[in-house]
PDB file of C-alpha atoms in Angstrom:
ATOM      1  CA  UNK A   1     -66.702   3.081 -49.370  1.00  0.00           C
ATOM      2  CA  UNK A   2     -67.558   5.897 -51.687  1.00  0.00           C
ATOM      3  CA  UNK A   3     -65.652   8.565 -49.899  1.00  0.00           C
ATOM      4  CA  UNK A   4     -62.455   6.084 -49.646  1.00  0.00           C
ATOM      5  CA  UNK A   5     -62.504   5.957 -53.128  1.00  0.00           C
ATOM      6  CA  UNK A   6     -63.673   9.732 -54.082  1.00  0.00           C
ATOM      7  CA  UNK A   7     -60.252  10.331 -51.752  1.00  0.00           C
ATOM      8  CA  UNK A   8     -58.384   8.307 -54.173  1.00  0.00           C
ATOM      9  CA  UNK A   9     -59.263   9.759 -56.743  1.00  0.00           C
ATOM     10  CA  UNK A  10     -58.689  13.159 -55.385  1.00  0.00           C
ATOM     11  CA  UNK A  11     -55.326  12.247 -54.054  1.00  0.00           C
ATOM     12  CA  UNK A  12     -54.191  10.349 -57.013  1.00  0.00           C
ATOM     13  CA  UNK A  13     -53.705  13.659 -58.315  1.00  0.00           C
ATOM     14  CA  UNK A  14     -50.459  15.311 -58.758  1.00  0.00           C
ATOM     15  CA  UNK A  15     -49.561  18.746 -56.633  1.00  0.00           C
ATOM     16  CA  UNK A  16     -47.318  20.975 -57.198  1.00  0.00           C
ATOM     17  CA  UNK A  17     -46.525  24.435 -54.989  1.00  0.00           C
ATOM     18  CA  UNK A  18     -44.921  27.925 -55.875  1.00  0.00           C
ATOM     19  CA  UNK A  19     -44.147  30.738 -54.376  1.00  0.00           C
ATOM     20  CA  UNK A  20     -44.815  34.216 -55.065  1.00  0.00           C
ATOM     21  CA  UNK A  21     -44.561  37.401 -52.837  1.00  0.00           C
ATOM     22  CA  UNK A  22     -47.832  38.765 -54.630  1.00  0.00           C
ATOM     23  CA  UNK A  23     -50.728  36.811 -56.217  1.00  0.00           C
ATOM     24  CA  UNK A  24     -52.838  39.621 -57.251  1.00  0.00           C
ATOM     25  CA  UNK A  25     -56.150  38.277 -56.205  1.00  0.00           C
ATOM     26  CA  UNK A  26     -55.613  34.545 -56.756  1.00  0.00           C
ATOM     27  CA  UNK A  27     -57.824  32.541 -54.781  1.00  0.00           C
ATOM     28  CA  UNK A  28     -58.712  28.682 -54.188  1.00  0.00           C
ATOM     29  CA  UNK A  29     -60.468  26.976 -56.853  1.00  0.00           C
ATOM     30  CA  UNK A  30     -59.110  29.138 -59.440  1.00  0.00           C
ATOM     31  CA  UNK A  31     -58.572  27.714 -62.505  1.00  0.00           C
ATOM     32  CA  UNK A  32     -54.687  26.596 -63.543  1.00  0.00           C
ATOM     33  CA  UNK A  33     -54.324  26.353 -67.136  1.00  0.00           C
ATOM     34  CA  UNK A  34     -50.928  25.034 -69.281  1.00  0.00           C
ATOM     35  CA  UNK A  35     -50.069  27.217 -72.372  1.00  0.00           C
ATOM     36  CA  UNK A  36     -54.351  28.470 -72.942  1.00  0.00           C
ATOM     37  CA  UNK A  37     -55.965  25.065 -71.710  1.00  0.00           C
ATOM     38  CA  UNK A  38     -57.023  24.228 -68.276  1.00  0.00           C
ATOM     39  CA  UNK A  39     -55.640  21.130 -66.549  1.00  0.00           C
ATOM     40  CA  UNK A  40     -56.694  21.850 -62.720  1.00  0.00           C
ATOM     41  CA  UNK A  41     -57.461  23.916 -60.238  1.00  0.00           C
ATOM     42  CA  UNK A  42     -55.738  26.071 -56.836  1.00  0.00           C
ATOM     43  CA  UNK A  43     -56.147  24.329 -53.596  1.00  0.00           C
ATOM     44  CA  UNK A  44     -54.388  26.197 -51.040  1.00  0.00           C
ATOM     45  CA  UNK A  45     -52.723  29.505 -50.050  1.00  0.00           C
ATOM     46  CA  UNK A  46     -50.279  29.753 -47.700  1.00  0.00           C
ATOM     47  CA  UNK A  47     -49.000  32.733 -46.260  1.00  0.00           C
ATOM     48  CA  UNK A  48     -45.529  32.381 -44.765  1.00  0.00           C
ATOM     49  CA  UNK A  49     -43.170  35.247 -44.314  1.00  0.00           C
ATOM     50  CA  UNK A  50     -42.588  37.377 -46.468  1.00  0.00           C
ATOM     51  CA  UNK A  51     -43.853  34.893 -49.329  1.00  0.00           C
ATOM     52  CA  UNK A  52     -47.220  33.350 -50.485  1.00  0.00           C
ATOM     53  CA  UNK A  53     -47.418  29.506 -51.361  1.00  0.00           C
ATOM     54  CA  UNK A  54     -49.527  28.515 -54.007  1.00  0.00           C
ATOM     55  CA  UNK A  55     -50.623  24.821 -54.609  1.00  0.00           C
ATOM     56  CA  UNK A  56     -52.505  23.345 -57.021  1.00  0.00           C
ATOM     57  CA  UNK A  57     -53.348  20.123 -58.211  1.00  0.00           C
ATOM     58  CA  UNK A  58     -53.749  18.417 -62.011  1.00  0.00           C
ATOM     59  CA  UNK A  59     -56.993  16.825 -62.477  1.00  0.00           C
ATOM     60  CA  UNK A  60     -57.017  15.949 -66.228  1.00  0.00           C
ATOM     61  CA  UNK A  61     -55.466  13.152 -66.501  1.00  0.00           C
ATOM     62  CA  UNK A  62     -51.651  12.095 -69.085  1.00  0.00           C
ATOM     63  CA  UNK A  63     -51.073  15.974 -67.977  1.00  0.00           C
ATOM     64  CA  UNK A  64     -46.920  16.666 -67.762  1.00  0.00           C
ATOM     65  CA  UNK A  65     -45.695  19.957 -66.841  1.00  0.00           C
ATOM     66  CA  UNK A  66     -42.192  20.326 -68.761  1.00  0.00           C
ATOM     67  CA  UNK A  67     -39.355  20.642 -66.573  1.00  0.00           C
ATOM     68  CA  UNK A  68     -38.335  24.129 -65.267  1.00  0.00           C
ATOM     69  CA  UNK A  69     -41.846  25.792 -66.440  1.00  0.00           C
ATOM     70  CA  UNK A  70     -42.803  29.329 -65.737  1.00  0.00           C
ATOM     71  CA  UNK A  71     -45.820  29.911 -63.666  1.00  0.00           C
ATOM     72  CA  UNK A  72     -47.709  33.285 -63.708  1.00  0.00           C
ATOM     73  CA  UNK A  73     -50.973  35.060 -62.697  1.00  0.00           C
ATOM     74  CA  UNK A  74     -53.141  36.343 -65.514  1.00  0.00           C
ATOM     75  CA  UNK A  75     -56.431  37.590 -66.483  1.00  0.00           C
ATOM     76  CA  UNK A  76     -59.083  35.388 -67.618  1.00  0.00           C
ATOM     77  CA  UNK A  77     -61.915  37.434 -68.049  1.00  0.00           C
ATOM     78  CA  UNK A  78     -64.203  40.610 -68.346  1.00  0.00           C
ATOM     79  CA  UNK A  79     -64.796  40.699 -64.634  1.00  0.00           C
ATOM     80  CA  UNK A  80     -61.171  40.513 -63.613  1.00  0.00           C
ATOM     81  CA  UNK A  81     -60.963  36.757 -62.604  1.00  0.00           C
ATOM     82  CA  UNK A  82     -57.722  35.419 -62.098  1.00  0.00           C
ATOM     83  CA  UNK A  83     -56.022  32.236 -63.778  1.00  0.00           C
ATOM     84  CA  UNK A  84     -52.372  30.633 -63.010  1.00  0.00           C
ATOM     85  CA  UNK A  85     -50.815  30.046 -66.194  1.00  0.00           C
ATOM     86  CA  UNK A  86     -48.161  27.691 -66.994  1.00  0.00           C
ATOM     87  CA  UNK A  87     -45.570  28.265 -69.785  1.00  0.00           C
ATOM     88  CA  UNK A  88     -42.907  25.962 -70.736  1.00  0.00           C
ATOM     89  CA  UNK A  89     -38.879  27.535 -71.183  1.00  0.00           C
ATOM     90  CA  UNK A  90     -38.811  29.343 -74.292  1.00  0.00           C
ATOM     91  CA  UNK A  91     -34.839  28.748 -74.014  1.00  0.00           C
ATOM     92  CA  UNK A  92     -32.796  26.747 -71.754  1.00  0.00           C
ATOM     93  CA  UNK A  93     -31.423  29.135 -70.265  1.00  0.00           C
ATOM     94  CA  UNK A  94     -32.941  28.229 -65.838  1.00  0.00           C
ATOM     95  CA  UNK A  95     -30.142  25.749 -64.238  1.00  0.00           C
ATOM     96  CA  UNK A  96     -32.579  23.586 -61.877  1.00  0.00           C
ATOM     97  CA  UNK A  97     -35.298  21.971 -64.252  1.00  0.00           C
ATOM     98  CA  UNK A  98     -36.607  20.336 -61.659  1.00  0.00           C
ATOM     99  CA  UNK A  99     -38.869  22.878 -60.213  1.00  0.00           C
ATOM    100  CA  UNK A 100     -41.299  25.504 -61.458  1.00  0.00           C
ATOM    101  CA  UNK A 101     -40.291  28.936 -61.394  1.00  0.00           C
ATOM    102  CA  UNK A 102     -42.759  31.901 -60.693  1.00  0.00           C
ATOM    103  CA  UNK A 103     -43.125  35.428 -62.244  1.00  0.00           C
ATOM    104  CA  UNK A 104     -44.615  38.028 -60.448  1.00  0.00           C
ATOM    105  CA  UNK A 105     -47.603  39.792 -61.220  1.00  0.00           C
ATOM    106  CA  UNK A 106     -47.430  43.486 -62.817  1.00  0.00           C
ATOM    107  CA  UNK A 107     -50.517  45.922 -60.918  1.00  0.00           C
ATOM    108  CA  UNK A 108     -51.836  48.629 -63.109  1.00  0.00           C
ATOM    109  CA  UNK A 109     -50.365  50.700 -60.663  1.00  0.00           C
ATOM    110  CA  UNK A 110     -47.008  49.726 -61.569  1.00  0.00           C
ATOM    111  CA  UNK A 111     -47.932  50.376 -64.917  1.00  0.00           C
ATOM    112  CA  UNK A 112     -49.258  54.164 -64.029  1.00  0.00           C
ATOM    113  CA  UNK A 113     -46.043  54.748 -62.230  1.00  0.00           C
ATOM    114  CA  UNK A 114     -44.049  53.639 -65.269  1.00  0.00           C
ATOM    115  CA  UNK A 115     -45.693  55.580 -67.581  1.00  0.00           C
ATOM    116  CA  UNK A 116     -45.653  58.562 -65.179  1.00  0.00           C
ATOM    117  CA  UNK A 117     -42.161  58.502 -64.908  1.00  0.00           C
ATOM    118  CA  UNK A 118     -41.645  58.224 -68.775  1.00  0.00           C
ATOM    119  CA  UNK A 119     -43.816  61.301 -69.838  1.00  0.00           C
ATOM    120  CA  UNK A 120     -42.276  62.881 -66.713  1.00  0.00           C
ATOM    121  CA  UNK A 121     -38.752  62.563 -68.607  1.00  0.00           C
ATOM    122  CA  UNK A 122     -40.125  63.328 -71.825  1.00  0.00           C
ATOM    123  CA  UNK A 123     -41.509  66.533 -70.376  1.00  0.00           C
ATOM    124  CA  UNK A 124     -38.145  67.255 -69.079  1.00  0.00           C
ATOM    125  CA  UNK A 125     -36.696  66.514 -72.398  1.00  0.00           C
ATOM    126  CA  UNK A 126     -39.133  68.768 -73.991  1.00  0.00           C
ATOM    127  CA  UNK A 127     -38.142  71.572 -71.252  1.00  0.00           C
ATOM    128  CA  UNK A 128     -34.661  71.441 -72.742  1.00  0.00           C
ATOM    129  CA  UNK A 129     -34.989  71.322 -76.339  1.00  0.00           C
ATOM    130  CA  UNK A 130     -36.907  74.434 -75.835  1.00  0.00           C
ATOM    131  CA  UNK A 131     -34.303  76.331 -73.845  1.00  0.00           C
ATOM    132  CA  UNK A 132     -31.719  75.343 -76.512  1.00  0.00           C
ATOM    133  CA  UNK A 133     -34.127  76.313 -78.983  1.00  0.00           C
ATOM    134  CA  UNK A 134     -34.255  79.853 -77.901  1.00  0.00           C
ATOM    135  CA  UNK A 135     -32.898  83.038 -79.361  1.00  0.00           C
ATOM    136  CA  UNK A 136     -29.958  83.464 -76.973  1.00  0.00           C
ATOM    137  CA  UNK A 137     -28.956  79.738 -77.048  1.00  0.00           C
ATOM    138  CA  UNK A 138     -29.192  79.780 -80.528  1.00  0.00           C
ATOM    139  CA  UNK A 139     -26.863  82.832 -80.919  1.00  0.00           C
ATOM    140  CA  UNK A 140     -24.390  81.317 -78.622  1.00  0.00           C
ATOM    141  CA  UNK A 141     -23.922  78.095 -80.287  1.00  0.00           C
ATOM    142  CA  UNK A 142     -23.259  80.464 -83.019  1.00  0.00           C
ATOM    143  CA  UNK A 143     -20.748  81.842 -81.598  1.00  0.00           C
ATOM    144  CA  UNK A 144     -19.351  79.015 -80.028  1.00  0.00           C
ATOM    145  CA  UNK A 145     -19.356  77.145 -83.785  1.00  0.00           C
ATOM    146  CA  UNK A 146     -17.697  79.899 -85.429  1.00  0.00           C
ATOM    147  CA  UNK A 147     -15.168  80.459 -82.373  1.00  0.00           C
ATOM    148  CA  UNK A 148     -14.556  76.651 -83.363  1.00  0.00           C
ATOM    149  CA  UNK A 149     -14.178  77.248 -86.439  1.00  0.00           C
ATOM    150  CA  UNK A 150     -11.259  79.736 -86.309  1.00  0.00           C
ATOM    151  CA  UNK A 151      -9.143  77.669 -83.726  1.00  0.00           C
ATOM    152  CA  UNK A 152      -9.651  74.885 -86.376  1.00  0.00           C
ATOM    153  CA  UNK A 153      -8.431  76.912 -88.826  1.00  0.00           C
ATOM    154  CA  UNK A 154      -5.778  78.529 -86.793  1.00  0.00           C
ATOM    155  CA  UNK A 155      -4.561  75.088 -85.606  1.00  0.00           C
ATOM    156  CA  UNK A 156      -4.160  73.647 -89.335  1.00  0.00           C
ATOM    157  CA  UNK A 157      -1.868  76.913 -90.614  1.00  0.00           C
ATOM    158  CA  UNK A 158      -0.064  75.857 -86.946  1.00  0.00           C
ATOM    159  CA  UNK A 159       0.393  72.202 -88.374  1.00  0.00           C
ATOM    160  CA  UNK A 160       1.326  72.939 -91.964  1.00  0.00           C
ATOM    161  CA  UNK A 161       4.365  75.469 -90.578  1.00  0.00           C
ATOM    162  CA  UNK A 162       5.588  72.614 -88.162  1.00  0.00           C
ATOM    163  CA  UNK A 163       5.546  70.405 -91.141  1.00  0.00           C
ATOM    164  CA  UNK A 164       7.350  72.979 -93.654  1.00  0.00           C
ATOM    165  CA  UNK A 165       9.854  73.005 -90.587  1.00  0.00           C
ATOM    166  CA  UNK A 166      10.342  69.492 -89.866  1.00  0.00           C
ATOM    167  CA  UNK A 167      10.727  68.732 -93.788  1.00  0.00           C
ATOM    168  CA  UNK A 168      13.375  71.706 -93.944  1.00  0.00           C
ATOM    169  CA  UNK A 169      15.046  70.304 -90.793  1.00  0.00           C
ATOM    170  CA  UNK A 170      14.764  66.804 -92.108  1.00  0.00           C
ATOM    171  CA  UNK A 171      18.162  66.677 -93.551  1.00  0.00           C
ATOM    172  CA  UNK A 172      20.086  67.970 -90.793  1.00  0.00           C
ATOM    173  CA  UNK A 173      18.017  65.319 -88.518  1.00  0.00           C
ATOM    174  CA  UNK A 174      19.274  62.879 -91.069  1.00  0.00           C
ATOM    175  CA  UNK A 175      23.012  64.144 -90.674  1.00  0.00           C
ATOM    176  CA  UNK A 176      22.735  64.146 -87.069  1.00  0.00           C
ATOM    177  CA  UNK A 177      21.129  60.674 -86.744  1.00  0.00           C
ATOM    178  CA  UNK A 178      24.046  59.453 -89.167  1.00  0.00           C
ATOM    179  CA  UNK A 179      26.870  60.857 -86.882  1.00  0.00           C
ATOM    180  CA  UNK A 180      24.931  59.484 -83.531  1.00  0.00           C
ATOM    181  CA  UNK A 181      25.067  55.822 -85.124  1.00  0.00           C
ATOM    182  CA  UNK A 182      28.475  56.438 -86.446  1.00  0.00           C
ATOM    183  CA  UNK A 183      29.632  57.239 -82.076  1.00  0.00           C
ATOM    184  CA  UNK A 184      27.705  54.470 -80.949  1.00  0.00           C
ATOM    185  CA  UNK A 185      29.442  52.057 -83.350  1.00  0.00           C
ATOM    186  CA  UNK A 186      33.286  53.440 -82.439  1.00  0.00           C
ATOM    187  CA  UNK A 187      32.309  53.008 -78.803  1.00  0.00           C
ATOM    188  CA  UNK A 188      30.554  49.661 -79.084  1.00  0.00           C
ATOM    189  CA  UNK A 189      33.473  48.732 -80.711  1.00  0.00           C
ATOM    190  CA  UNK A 190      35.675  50.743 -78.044  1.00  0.00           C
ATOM    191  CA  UNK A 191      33.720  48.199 -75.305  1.00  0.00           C
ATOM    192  CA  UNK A 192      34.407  45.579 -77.544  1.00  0.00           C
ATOM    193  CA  UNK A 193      37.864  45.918 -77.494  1.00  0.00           C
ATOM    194  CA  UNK A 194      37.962  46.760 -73.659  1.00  0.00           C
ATOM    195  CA  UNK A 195      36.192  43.537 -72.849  1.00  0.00           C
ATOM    196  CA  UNK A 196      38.543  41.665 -74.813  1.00  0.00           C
ATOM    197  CA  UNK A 197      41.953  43.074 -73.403  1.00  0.00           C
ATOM    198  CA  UNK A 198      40.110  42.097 -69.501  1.00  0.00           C
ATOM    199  CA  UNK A 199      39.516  38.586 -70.863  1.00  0.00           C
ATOM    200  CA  UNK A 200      42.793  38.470 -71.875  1.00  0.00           C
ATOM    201  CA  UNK A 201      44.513  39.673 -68.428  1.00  0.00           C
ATOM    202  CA  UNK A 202      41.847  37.444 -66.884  1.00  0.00           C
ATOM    203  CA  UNK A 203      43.681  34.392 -68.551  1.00  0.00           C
ATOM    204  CA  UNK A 204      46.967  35.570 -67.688  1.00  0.00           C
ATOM    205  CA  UNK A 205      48.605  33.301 -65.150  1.00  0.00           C
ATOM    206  CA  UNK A 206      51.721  35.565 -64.182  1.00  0.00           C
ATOM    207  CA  UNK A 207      48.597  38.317 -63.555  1.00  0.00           C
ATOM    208  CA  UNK A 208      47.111  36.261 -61.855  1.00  0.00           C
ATOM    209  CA  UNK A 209      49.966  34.546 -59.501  1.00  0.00           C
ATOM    210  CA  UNK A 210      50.791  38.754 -58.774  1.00  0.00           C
ATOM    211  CA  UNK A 211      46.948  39.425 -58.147  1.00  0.00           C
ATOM    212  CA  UNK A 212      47.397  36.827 -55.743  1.00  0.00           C
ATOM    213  CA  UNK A 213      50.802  37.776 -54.284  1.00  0.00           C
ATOM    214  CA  UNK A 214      49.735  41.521 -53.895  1.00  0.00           C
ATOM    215  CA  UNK A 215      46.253  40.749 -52.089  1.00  0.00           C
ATOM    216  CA  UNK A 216      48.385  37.960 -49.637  1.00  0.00           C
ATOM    217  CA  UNK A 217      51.112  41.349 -48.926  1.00  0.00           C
ATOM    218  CA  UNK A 218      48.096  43.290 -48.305  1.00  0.00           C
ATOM    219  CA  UNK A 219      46.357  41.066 -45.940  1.00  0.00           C
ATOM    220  CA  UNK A 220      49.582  40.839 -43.799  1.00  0.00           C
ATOM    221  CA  UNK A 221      50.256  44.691 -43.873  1.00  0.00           C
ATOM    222  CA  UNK A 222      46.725  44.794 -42.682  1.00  0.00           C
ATOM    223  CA  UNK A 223      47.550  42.596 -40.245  1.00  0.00           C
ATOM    224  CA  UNK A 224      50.360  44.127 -39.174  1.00  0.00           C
ATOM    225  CA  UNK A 225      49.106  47.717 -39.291  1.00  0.00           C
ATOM    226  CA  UNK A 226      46.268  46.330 -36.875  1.00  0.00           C
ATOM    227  CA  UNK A 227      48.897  44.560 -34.399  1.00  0.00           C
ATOM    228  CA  UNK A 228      50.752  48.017 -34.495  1.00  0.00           C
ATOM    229  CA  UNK A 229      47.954  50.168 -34.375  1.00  0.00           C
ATOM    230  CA  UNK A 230      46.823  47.686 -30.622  1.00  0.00           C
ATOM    231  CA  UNK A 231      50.561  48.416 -29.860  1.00  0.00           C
ATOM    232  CA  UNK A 232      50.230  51.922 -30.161  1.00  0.00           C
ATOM    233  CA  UNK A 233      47.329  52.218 -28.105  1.00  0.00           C
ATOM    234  CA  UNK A 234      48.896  50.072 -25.098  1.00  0.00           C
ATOM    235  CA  UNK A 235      51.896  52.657 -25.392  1.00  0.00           C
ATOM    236  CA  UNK A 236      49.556  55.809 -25.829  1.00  0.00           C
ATOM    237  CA  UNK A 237      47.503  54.584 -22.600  1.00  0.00           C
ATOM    238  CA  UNK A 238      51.219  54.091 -20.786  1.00  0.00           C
ATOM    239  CA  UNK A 239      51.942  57.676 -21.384  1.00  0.00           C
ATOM    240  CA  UNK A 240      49.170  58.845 -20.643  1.00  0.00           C
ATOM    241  CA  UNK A 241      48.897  56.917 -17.026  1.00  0.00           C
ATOM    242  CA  UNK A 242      52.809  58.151 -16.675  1.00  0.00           C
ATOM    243  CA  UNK A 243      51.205  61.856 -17.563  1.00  0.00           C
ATOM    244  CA  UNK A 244      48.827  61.633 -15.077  1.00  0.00           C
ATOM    245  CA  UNK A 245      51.349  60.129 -12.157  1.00  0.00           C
ATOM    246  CA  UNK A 246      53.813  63.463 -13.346  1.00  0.00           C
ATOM    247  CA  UNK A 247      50.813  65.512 -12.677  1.00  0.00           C
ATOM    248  CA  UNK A 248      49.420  64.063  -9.376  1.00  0.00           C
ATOM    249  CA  UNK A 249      53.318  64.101  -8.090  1.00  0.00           C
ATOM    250  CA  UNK A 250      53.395  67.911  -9.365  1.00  0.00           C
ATOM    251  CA  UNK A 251      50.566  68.454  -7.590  1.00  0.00           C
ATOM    252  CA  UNK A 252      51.650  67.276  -4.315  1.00  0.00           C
ATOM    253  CA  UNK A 253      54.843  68.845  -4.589  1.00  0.00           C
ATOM    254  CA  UNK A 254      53.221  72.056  -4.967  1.00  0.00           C
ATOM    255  CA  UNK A 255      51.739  71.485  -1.766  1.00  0.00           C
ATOM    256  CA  UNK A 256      54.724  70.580   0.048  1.00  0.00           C
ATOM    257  CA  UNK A 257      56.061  73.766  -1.475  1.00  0.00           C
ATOM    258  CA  UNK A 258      53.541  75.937  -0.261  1.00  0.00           C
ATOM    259  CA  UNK A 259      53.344  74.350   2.831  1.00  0.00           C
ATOM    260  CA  UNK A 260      57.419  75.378   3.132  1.00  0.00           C
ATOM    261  CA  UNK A 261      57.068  78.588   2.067  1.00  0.00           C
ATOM    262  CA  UNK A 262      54.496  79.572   4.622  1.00  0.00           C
ATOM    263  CA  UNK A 263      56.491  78.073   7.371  1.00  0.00           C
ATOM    264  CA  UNK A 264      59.785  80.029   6.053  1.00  0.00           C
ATOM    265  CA  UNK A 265      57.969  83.022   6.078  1.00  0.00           C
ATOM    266  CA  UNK A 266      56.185  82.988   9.464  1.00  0.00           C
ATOM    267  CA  UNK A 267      59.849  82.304  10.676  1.00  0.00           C
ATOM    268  CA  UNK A 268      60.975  85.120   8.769  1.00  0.00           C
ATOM    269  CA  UNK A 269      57.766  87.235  10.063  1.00  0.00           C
ATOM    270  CA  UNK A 270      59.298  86.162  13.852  1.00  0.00           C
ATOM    271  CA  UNK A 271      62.779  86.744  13.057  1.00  0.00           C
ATOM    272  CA  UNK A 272      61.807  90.401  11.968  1.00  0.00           C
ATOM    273  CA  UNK A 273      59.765  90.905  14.784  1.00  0.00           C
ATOM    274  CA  UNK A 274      62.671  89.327  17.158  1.00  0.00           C
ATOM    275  CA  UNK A 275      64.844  91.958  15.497  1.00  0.00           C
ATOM    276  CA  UNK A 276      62.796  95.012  15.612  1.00  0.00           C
ATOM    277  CA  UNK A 277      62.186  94.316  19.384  1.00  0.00           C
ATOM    278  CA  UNK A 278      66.044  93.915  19.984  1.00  0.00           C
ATOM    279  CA  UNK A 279      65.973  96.730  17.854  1.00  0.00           C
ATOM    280  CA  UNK A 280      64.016  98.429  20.504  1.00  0.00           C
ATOM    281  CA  UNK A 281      65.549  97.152  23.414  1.00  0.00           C
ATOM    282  CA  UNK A 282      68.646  98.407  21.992  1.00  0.00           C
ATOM    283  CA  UNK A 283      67.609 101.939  21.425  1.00  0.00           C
ATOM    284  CA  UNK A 284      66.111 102.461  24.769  1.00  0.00           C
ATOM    285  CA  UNK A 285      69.599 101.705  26.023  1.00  0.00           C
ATOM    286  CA  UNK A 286      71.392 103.751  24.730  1.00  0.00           C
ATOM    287  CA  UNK A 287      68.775 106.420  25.712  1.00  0.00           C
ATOM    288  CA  UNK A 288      68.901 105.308  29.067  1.00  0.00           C
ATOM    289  CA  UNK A 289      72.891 105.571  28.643  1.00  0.00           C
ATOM    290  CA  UNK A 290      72.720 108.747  27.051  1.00  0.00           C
ATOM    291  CA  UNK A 291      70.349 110.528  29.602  1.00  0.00           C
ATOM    292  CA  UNK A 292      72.775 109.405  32.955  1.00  0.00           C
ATOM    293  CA  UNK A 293      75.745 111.533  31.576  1.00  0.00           C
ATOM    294  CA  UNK A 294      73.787 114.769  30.973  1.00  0.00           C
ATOM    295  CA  UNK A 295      71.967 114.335  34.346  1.00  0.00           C
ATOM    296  CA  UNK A 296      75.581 113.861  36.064  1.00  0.00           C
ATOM    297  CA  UNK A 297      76.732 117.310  34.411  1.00  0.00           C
ATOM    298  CA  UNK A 298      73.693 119.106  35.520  1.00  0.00           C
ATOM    299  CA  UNK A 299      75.002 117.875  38.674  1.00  0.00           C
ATOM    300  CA  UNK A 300      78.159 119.143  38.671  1.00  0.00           C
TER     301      UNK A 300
END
């Protein structure tokens, strides 16, 4: 019976659990305190992941933790103990009040390399001054000041003779700006005008009935150009088929005239060789003729 109730009483305790990926030597049974005063006590670490879990109950009792509190490790004494400490929002300025946010612990070593890195840029800082500071950076700004200092100077006589110009030049800007305005009125009024005489042959009905009389003339001329243009073709592609009949018929009359010719003249080729054997036959003849006389006188 006395441990039932001792459990009671131990669980009629409220818990709470958060995280933290680093509880700097937090253990169980340390001491949980809410803004200086101590209202319980750690019960359990968990290790999960990458992330510790850290719960811990109330024991005092009419003990409320304010909604969205801040829960962080601190010291709590000479010999380095360590103490969760709960601190309500300062400003409302966490979404989800329903839970207890955790802020991670700071290790001297943190601390060291902080501080190491600021006197490590101061050191650098110091480096620099001192090179600007020397002799030969000193004598150079110099020189680059009073370099300055004449194109400065240069630059402002620059300026005042472009404004002793444009103040001399002002009237004849003037002038010329007048005349400008004075064209762009005559020819806004020239449009004007112009716009005016198109509304006016716009409303014209005798325009209008010729508008519409010339553009029906040239639709049919455009028809009729087209229907004599296809008729031209047709007769262009009949000459040109008669053309090509001409010169197919030329062609095989040129045959037929060849063919002729060399028939005439292998007749004429036998005719002459008829002759010049008849020729021949003729010749020895009268040889023969010739010879039988003077072979009879011999005789004789």
């Amino acid at each position: 019976m006395g441990i039932d109730k001792f459990r009671e009483h131990i669980y009629a305790h409220p818990t709470y659990t958060v995280t933290f990926k680093d509880v700097d030597g937090l253990s169980v049974g340390s001491p949980v305190r809410l803004m200086g005063k101590q209202v319980g006590n750690i019960v359990k670490l968990e290790l999960y992941e990458s992330e510790i879990y850290v719960t811990f109950r109330i024991a005092k009792k009419n003990t409320i933790i304010p909604d969205g509190s801040i829960a962080s490790i601190q010291f709590t004494g000479l010999a380095g103990s360590r103490s969760l400490e709960i601190m309500p929002q300062k400003r409302k300025f966490l979404t989800n009040n329903k839970i207890i946010y955790s802020q991670e612990p700071i290790r001297i070593s943190s601390l060291m390399q902080v501080q190491t890195t600021i006197f490590e840029n101061l050191l650098e800082f110091c480096r620099g001054m001192l090179t600007f500071l020397s002799k030969n950076s000193i004598d150079s700004t110099k020189k680059n000041l009073q370099t300055t200092s004449e194109y400065m100077k240069e630059s402002n006589q620059s300026m005042d003779g472009a404004l002793k110009n444009i103040k001399e030049s002002g009237s004849d800007i003037s002038k010329n700006t007048k005349e400008i305005k004075q064209f762009m009125n005559e020819q806004n009024k020239n449009l004007d005008s112009a716009y005016k005489s198109f509304n006016k042959l716009s409303k014209d009905q005798k325009l209008k009935n010729n508008m519409n009389t010339i553009q029906t003339t040239v639709e049919n001329l455009s028809a009729t150009t087209d229907t004599a243009s296809k008729k031209v073709s047709e007769v262009t592609g009949n000459l040109n088929n008669f053309n090509s009949n001409v010169k197919n018929f030329n062609q095989k009359v040129s045959k037929v005239k060849n063919r002729e010719l060399e028939y005439v003249s292998e007749i004429n080729n036998s005719i002459q060789k008829t002759t010049d054997n008849m020729q021949g036959f003729i010749d020895g003849l009268n040889k023969n003729i010739n010879k039988k006389p003077a072979e009879e006188k011999t005789k004789n």
